[in-house]
Amino acid sequence: MSKKQKKGGFESKYDAQKLRDLIQSGASADQIQEELGVVSKQSLRQHVLKLINTDRQFYDVPGLYVRNLKRPQINFKGEVRLTKKMLDFPGTTYKHGDQFEIDIDNERIVMTRIVDTPTGGDVADEATEEPEGE
């Protein structure tokens, strides 16, 4: 049998001691990725699992297993889709049929929820989504 080679791409080197030191210092997954030059979260997960297996000790890395649901993207039609989880802020309760006013400028999208009060007036709650890394 012949060995298969990976096409293109860069595979990061596993450095157990440096990874262990970063985890014990409380570094987040993004900081560890940058420091070690790990390209993806999946690769970092594999490195952490390998370290856990080697040391027989559980390591918790902040931000490693959190899916990033707060970054909406524009699809090929030019639409921005927001899910309920993206709008889920502590202390808020959104339900089906809620309506929003949307104000847009170059840096921000401000969504104001329109809420009917028992007296018939409208009250507004604000949720702001700011682009990251642009």
PDB file of N, CA, C and O in Angstrom, residues 26-77:
ATOM      1  N   GLY A  26      -4.924  30.090  31.447  1.00  0.00           N
ATOM      2  CA  GLY A  26      -6.282  30.592  31.257  1.00  0.00           C
ATOM      3  C   GLY A  26      -6.530  31.215  29.894  1.00  0.00           C
ATOM      4  O   GLY A  26      -7.503  31.950  29.719  1.00  0.00           O
ATOM      5  N   ALA A  27      -5.696  30.928  28.925  1.00  0.00           N
ATOM      6  CA  ALA A  27      -5.857  31.502  27.588  1.00  0.00           C
ATOM      7  C   ALA A  27      -7.110  30.937  26.913  1.00  0.00           C
ATOM      8  O   ALA A  27      -7.470  29.780  27.117  1.00  0.00           O
ATOM      9  N   SER A  28      -7.767  31.769  26.097  1.00  0.00           N
ATOM     10  CA  SER A  28      -8.956  31.332  25.379  1.00  0.00           C
ATOM     11  C   SER A  28      -8.537  30.549  24.132  1.00  0.00           C
ATOM     12  O   SER A  28      -7.375  30.550  23.731  1.00  0.00           O
ATOM     13  N   ALA A  29      -9.513  29.902  23.506  1.00  0.00           N
ATOM     14  CA  ALA A  29      -9.242  29.113  22.304  1.00  0.00           C
ATOM     15  C   ALA A  29      -8.653  29.984  21.192  1.00  0.00           C
ATOM     16  O   ALA A  29      -7.712  29.566  20.508  1.00  0.00           O
ATOM     17  N   ASP A  30      -9.186  31.192  21.012  1.00  0.00           N
ATOM     18  CA  ASP A  30      -8.660  32.084  19.973  1.00  0.00           C
ATOM     19  C   ASP A  30      -7.213  32.479  20.248  1.00  0.00           C
ATOM     20  O   ASP A  30      -6.392  32.531  19.332  1.00  0.00           O
ATOM     21  N   GLN A  31      -6.886  32.758  21.505  1.00  0.00           N
ATOM     22  CA  GLN A  31      -5.518  33.123  21.863  1.00  0.00           C
ATOM     23  C   GLN A  31      -4.568  31.955  21.640  1.00  0.00           C
ATOM     24  O   GLN A  31      -3.458  32.137  21.130  1.00  0.00           O
ATOM     25  N   ILE A  32      -4.994  30.755  21.995  1.00  0.00           N
ATOM     26  CA  ILE A  32      -4.155  29.566  21.805  1.00  0.00           C
ATOM     27  C   ILE A  32      -3.946  29.299  20.325  1.00  0.00           C
ATOM     28  O   ILE A  32      -2.824  28.999  19.893  1.00  0.00           O
ATOM     29  N   GLN A  33      -5.013  29.442  19.533  1.00  0.00           N
ATOM     30  CA  GLN A  33      -4.897  29.256  18.089  1.00  0.00           C
ATOM     31  C   GLN A  33      -3.855  30.192  17.500  1.00  0.00           C
ATOM     32  O   GLN A  33      -3.019  29.783  16.694  1.00  0.00           O
ATOM     33  N   GLU A  34      -3.915  31.438  17.897  1.00  0.00           N
ATOM     34  CA  GLU A  34      -2.978  32.430  17.375  1.00  0.00           C
ATOM     35  C   GLU A  34      -1.548  32.122  17.820  1.00  0.00           C
ATOM     36  O   GLU A  34      -0.612  32.184  17.023  1.00  0.00           O
ATOM     37  N   GLU A  35      -1.383  31.790  19.080  1.00  0.00           N
ATOM     38  CA  GLU A  35      -0.045  31.532  19.636  1.00  0.00           C
ATOM     39  C   GLU A  35       0.615  30.299  19.013  1.00  0.00           C
ATOM     40  O   GLU A  35       1.809  30.309  18.722  1.00  0.00           O
ATOM     41  N   LEU A  36      -0.170  29.245  18.818  1.00  0.00           N
ATOM     42  CA  LEU A  36       0.388  28.001  18.287  1.00  0.00           C
ATOM     43  C   LEU A  36       0.362  27.935  16.765  1.00  0.00           C
ATOM     44  O   LEU A  36       0.947  27.029  16.176  1.00  0.00           O
ATOM     45  N   GLY A  37      -0.363  28.864  16.129  1.00  0.00           N
ATOM     46  CA  GLY A  37      -0.465  28.838  14.678  1.00  0.00           C
ATOM     47  C   GLY A  37      -1.398  27.755  14.175  1.00  0.00           C
ATOM     48  O   GLY A  37      -1.238  27.259  13.063  1.00  0.00           O
ATOM     49  N   VAL A  38      -2.372  27.384  15.000  1.00  0.00           N
ATOM     50  CA  VAL A  38      -3.343  26.369  14.609  1.00  0.00           C
ATOM     51  C   VAL A  38      -4.400  27.050  13.736  1.00  0.00           C
ATOM     52  O   VAL A  38      -4.949  28.080  14.105  1.00  0.00           O
ATOM     53  N   VAL A  39      -4.667  26.455  12.590  1.00  0.00           N
ATOM     54  CA  VAL A  39      -5.524  27.083  11.599  1.00  0.00           C
ATOM     55  C   VAL A  39      -7.005  27.051  11.982  1.00  0.00           C
ATOM     56  O   VAL A  39      -7.716  28.029  11.815  1.00  0.00           O
ATOM     57  N   SER A  40      -7.473  25.926  12.516  1.00  0.00           N
ATOM     58  CA  SER A  40      -8.908  25.799  12.775  1.00  0.00           C
ATOM     59  C   SER A  40      -9.183  25.349  14.210  1.00  0.00           C
ATOM     60  O   SER A  40      -8.318  24.781  14.878  1.00  0.00           O
ATOM     61  N   LYS A  41     -10.415  25.582  14.636  1.00  0.00           N
ATOM     62  CA  LYS A  41     -10.841  25.135  15.966  1.00  0.00           C
ATOM     63  C   LYS A  41     -10.836  23.609  16.024  1.00  0.00           C
ATOM     64  O   LYS A  41     -10.540  23.021  17.059  1.00  0.00           O
ATOM     65  N   GLN A  42     -11.160  22.962  14.914  1.00  0.00           N
ATOM     66  CA  GLN A  42     -11.173  21.503  14.896  1.00  0.00           C
ATOM     67  C   GLN A  42      -9.782  20.944  15.154  1.00  0.00           C
ATOM     68  O   GLN A  42      -9.624  19.984  15.912  1.00  0.00           O
ATOM     69  N   SER A  43      -8.763  21.550  14.570  1.00  0.00           N
ATOM     70  CA  SER A  43      -7.392  21.108  14.828  1.00  0.00           C
ATOM     71  C   SER A  43      -7.021  21.335  16.289  1.00  0.00           C
ATOM     72  O   SER A  43      -6.390  20.473  16.915  1.00  0.00           O
ATOM     73  N   LEU A  44      -7.415  22.479  16.831  1.00  0.00           N
ATOM     74  CA  LEU A  44      -7.126  22.765  18.236  1.00  0.00           C
ATOM     75  C   LEU A  44      -7.845  21.761  19.138  1.00  0.00           C
ATOM     76  O   LEU A  44      -7.278  21.295  20.132  1.00  0.00           O
ATOM     77  N   ARG A  45      -9.083  21.401  18.802  1.00  0.00           N
ATOM     78  CA  ARG A  45      -9.798  20.386  19.587  1.00  0.00           C
ATOM     79  C   ARG A  45      -9.028  19.069  19.602  1.00  0.00           C
ATOM     80  O   ARG A  45      -8.929  18.406  20.638  1.00  0.00           O
ATOM     81  N   GLN A  46      -8.498  18.690  18.451  1.00  0.00           N
ATOM     82  CA  GLN A  46      -7.727  17.450  18.362  1.00  0.00           C
ATOM     83  C   GLN A  46      -6.469  17.523  19.231  1.00  0.00           C
ATOM     84  O   GLN A  46      -6.120  16.558  19.907  1.00  0.00           O
ATOM     85  N   HIS A  47      -5.820  18.666  19.237  1.00  0.00           N
ATOM     86  CA  HIS A  47      -4.623  18.840  20.058  1.00  0.00           C
ATOM     87  C   HIS A  47      -4.971  18.751  21.540  1.00  0.00           C
ATOM     88  O   HIS A  47      -4.241  18.123  22.318  1.00  0.00           O
ATOM     89  N   VAL A  48      -6.070  19.390  21.935  1.00  0.00           N
ATOM     90  CA  VAL A  48      -6.490  19.360  23.342  1.00  0.00           C
ATOM     91  C   VAL A  48      -6.863  17.939  23.747  1.00  0.00           C
ATOM     92  O   VAL A  48      -6.498  17.471  24.837  1.00  0.00           O
ATOM     93  N   LEU A  49      -7.578  17.222  22.877  1.00  0.00           N
ATOM     94  CA  LEU A  49      -7.932  15.835  23.178  1.00  0.00           C
ATOM     95  C   LEU A  49      -6.701  14.957  23.321  1.00  0.00           C
ATOM     96  O   LEU A  49      -6.642  14.085  24.193  1.00  0.00           O
ATOM     97  N   LYS A  50      -5.717  15.197  22.483  1.00  0.00           N
ATOM     98  CA  LYS A  50      -4.466  14.446  22.571  1.00  0.00           C
ATOM     99  C   LYS A  50      -3.762  14.738  23.897  1.00  0.00           C
ATOM    100  O   LYS A  50      -3.242  13.830  24.557  1.00  0.00           O
ATOM    101  N   LEU A  51      -3.770  16.000  24.318  1.00  0.00           N
ATOM    102  CA  LEU A  51      -3.162  16.385  25.595  1.00  0.00           C
ATOM    103  C   LEU A  51      -3.923  15.768  26.767  1.00  0.00           C
ATOM    104  O   LEU A  51      -3.315  15.276  27.724  1.00  0.00           O
ATOM    105  N   ILE A  52      -5.251  15.768  26.703  1.00  0.00           N
ATOM    106  CA  ILE A  52      -6.066  15.147  27.750  1.00  0.00           C
ATOM    107  C   ILE A  52      -5.742  13.661  27.851  1.00  0.00           C
ATOM    108  O   ILE A  52      -5.588  13.119  28.951  1.00  0.00           O
ATOM    109  N   ASN A  53      -5.606  13.001  26.719  1.00  0.00           N
ATOM    110  CA  ASN A  53      -5.291  11.577  26.702  1.00  0.00           C
ATOM    111  C   ASN A  53      -3.894  11.304  27.264  1.00  0.00           C
ATOM    112  O   ASN A  53      -3.687  10.352  28.011  1.00  0.00           O
ATOM    113  N   THR A  54      -2.957  12.170  26.927  1.00  0.00           N
ATOM    114  CA  THR A  54      -1.588  12.004  27.402  1.00  0.00           C
ATOM    115  C   THR A  54      -1.478  12.222  28.908  1.00  0.00           C
ATOM    116  O   THR A  54      -0.876  11.425  29.618  1.00  0.00           O
ATOM    117  N   ASP A  55      -2.063  13.308  29.393  1.00  0.00           N
ATOM    118  CA  ASP A  55      -1.936  13.678  30.805  1.00  0.00           C
ATOM    119  C   ASP A  55      -2.938  12.981  31.709  1.00  0.00           C
ATOM    120  O   ASP A  55      -2.815  13.049  32.932  1.00  0.00           O
ATOM    121  N   ARG A  56      -3.957  12.369  31.102  1.00  0.00           N
ATOM    122  CA  ARG A  56      -5.045  11.754  31.885  1.00  0.00           C
ATOM    123  C   ARG A  56      -5.678  12.770  32.833  1.00  0.00           C
ATOM    124  O   ARG A  56      -5.976  12.490  33.988  1.00  0.00           O
ATOM    125  N   GLN A  57      -5.848  13.989  32.312  1.00  0.00           N
ATOM    126  CA  GLN A  57      -6.432  15.089  33.072  1.00  0.00           C
ATOM    127  C   GLN A  57      -7.292  15.898  32.111  1.00  0.00           C
ATOM    128  O   GLN A  57      -6.899  16.135  30.972  1.00  0.00           O
ATOM    129  N   PHE A  58      -8.465  16.322  32.585  1.00  0.00           N
ATOM    130  CA  PHE A  58      -9.359  17.103  31.743  1.00  0.00           C
ATOM    131  C   PHE A  58      -8.916  18.560  31.713  1.00  0.00           C
ATOM    132  O   PHE A  58      -8.599  19.136  32.746  1.00  0.00           O
ATOM    133  N   TYR A  59      -8.881  19.156  30.525  1.00  0.00           N
ATOM    134  CA  TYR A  59      -8.566  20.568  30.359  1.00  0.00           C
ATOM    135  C   TYR A  59      -9.761  21.264  29.719  1.00  0.00           C
ATOM    136  O   TYR A  59     -10.261  20.803  28.689  1.00  0.00           O
ATOM    137  N   ASP A  60     -10.194  22.344  30.328  1.00  0.00           N
ATOM    138  CA  ASP A  60     -11.308  23.121  29.790  1.00  0.00           C
ATOM    139  C   ASP A  60     -10.752  24.394  29.170  1.00  0.00           C
ATOM    140  O   ASP A  60     -10.127  25.205  29.857  1.00  0.00           O
ATOM    141  N   VAL A  61     -10.961  24.553  27.879  1.00  0.00           N
ATOM    142  CA  VAL A  61     -10.463  25.722  27.156  1.00  0.00           C
ATOM    143  C   VAL A  61     -11.651  26.621  26.835  1.00  0.00           C
ATOM    144  O   VAL A  61     -12.554  26.217  26.096  1.00  0.00           O
ATOM    145  N   PRO A  62     -11.686  27.840  27.403  1.00  0.00           N
ATOM    146  CA  PRO A  62     -12.806  28.746  27.136  1.00  0.00           C
ATOM    147  C   PRO A  62     -12.936  29.056  25.642  1.00  0.00           C
ATOM    148  O   PRO A  62     -11.965  29.405  24.984  1.00  0.00           O
ATOM    149  N   GLY A  63     -14.147  28.886  25.121  1.00  0.00           N
ATOM    150  CA  GLY A  63     -14.415  29.220  23.728  1.00  0.00           C
ATOM    151  C   GLY A  63     -14.107  28.130  22.732  1.00  0.00           C
ATOM    152  O   GLY A  63     -14.284  28.321  21.530  1.00  0.00           O
ATOM    153  N   LEU A  64     -13.651  26.963  23.194  1.00  0.00           N
ATOM    154  CA  LEU A  64     -13.272  25.904  22.259  1.00  0.00           C
ATOM    155  C   LEU A  64     -14.480  25.174  21.687  1.00  0.00           C
ATOM    156  O   LEU A  64     -14.510  24.828  20.516  1.00  0.00           O
ATOM    157  N   TYR A  65     -15.492  24.949  22.485  1.00  0.00           N
ATOM    158  CA  TYR A  65     -16.644  24.179  22.035  1.00  0.00           C
ATOM    159  C   TYR A  65     -17.883  25.039  21.837  1.00  0.00           C
ATOM    160  O   TYR A  65     -18.979  24.534  21.732  1.00  0.00           O
ATOM    161  N   VAL A  66     -17.716  26.335  21.777  1.00  0.00           N
ATOM    162  CA  VAL A  66     -18.833  27.237  21.581  1.00  0.00           C
ATOM    163  C   VAL A  66     -18.980  27.518  20.098  1.00  0.00           C
ATOM    164  O   VAL A  66     -18.035  27.933  19.437  1.00  0.00           O
ATOM    165  N   ARG A  67     -20.176  27.262  19.588  1.00  0.00           N
ATOM    166  CA  ARG A  67     -20.430  27.594  18.195  1.00  0.00           C
ATOM    167  C   ARG A  67     -20.720  29.078  18.107  1.00  0.00           C
ATOM    168  O   ARG A  67     -21.402  29.637  18.941  1.00  0.00           O
ATOM    169  N   ASN A  68     -20.224  29.680  17.088  1.00  0.00           N
ATOM    170  CA  ASN A  68     -20.412  31.110  16.926  1.00  0.00           C
ATOM    171  C   ASN A  68     -21.709  31.375  16.178  1.00  0.00           C
ATOM    172  O   ASN A  68     -21.738  31.409  14.959  1.00  0.00           O
ATOM    173  N   LEU A  69     -22.791  31.551  16.932  1.00  0.00           N
ATOM    174  CA  LEU A  69     -24.095  31.771  16.324  1.00  0.00           C
ATOM    175  C   LEU A  69     -24.454  33.244  16.264  1.00  0.00           C
ATOM    176  O   LEU A  69     -25.532  33.602  15.857  1.00  0.00           O
ATOM    177  N   LYS A  70     -23.565  34.116  16.683  1.00  0.00           N
ATOM    178  CA  LYS A  70     -23.877  35.534  16.742  1.00  0.00           C
ATOM    179  C   LYS A  70     -23.309  36.303  15.556  1.00  0.00           C
ATOM    180  O   LYS A  70     -23.304  37.509  15.554  1.00  0.00           O
ATOM    181  N   ARG A  71     -22.815  35.617  14.559  1.00  0.00           N
ATOM    182  CA  ARG A  71     -22.268  36.299  13.389  1.00  0.00           C
ATOM    183  C   ARG A  71     -23.085  35.974  12.147  1.00  0.00           C
ATOM    184  O   ARG A  71     -22.860  34.974  11.479  1.00  0.00           O
ATOM    185  N   PRO A  72     -24.039  36.819  11.844  1.00  0.00           N
ATOM    186  CA  PRO A  72     -24.805  36.561  10.632  1.00  0.00           C
ATOM    187  C   PRO A  72     -23.954  36.844   9.396  1.00  0.00           C
ATOM    188  O   PRO A  72     -23.031  37.655   9.436  1.00  0.00           O
ATOM    189  N   GLN A  73     -24.250  36.131   8.323  1.00  0.00           N
ATOM    190  CA  GLN A  73     -23.521  36.336   7.082  1.00  0.00           C
ATOM    191  C   GLN A  73     -24.506  36.645   5.965  1.00  0.00           C
ATOM    192  O   GLN A  73     -25.680  36.324   6.040  1.00  0.00           O
ATOM    193  N   ILE A  74     -23.997  37.238   4.923  1.00  0.00           N
ATOM    194  CA  ILE A  74     -24.818  37.556   3.761  1.00  0.00           C
ATOM    195  C   ILE A  74     -24.732  36.378   2.794  1.00  0.00           C
ATOM    196  O   ILE A  74     -23.642  35.938   2.439  1.00  0.00           O
ATOM    197  N   ASN A  75     -25.900  35.846   2.377  1.00  0.00           N
ATOM    198  CA  ASN A  75     -25.887  34.721   1.455  1.00  0.00           C
ATOM    199  C   ASN A  75     -25.723  35.206   0.013  1.00  0.00           C
ATOM    200  O   ASN A  75     -25.598  36.409  -0.238  1.00  0.00           O
ATOM    201  N   PHE A  76     -25.756  34.275  -0.930  1.00  0.00           N
ATOM    202  CA  PHE A  76     -25.502  34.635  -2.333  1.00  0.00           C
ATOM    203  C   PHE A  76     -26.573  35.544  -2.919  1.00  0.00           C
ATOM    204  O   PHE A  76     -26.343  36.198  -3.918  1.00  0.00           O
ATOM    205  N   LYS A  77     -27.738  35.606  -2.302  1.00  0.00           N
ATOM    206  CA  LYS A  77     -28.804  36.495  -2.777  1.00  0.00           C
ATOM    207  C   LYS A  77     -28.682  37.892  -2.182  1.00  0.00           C
ATOM    208  O   LYS A  77     -29.464  38.765  -2.496  1.00  0.00           O
TER     209      LYS A  77
END
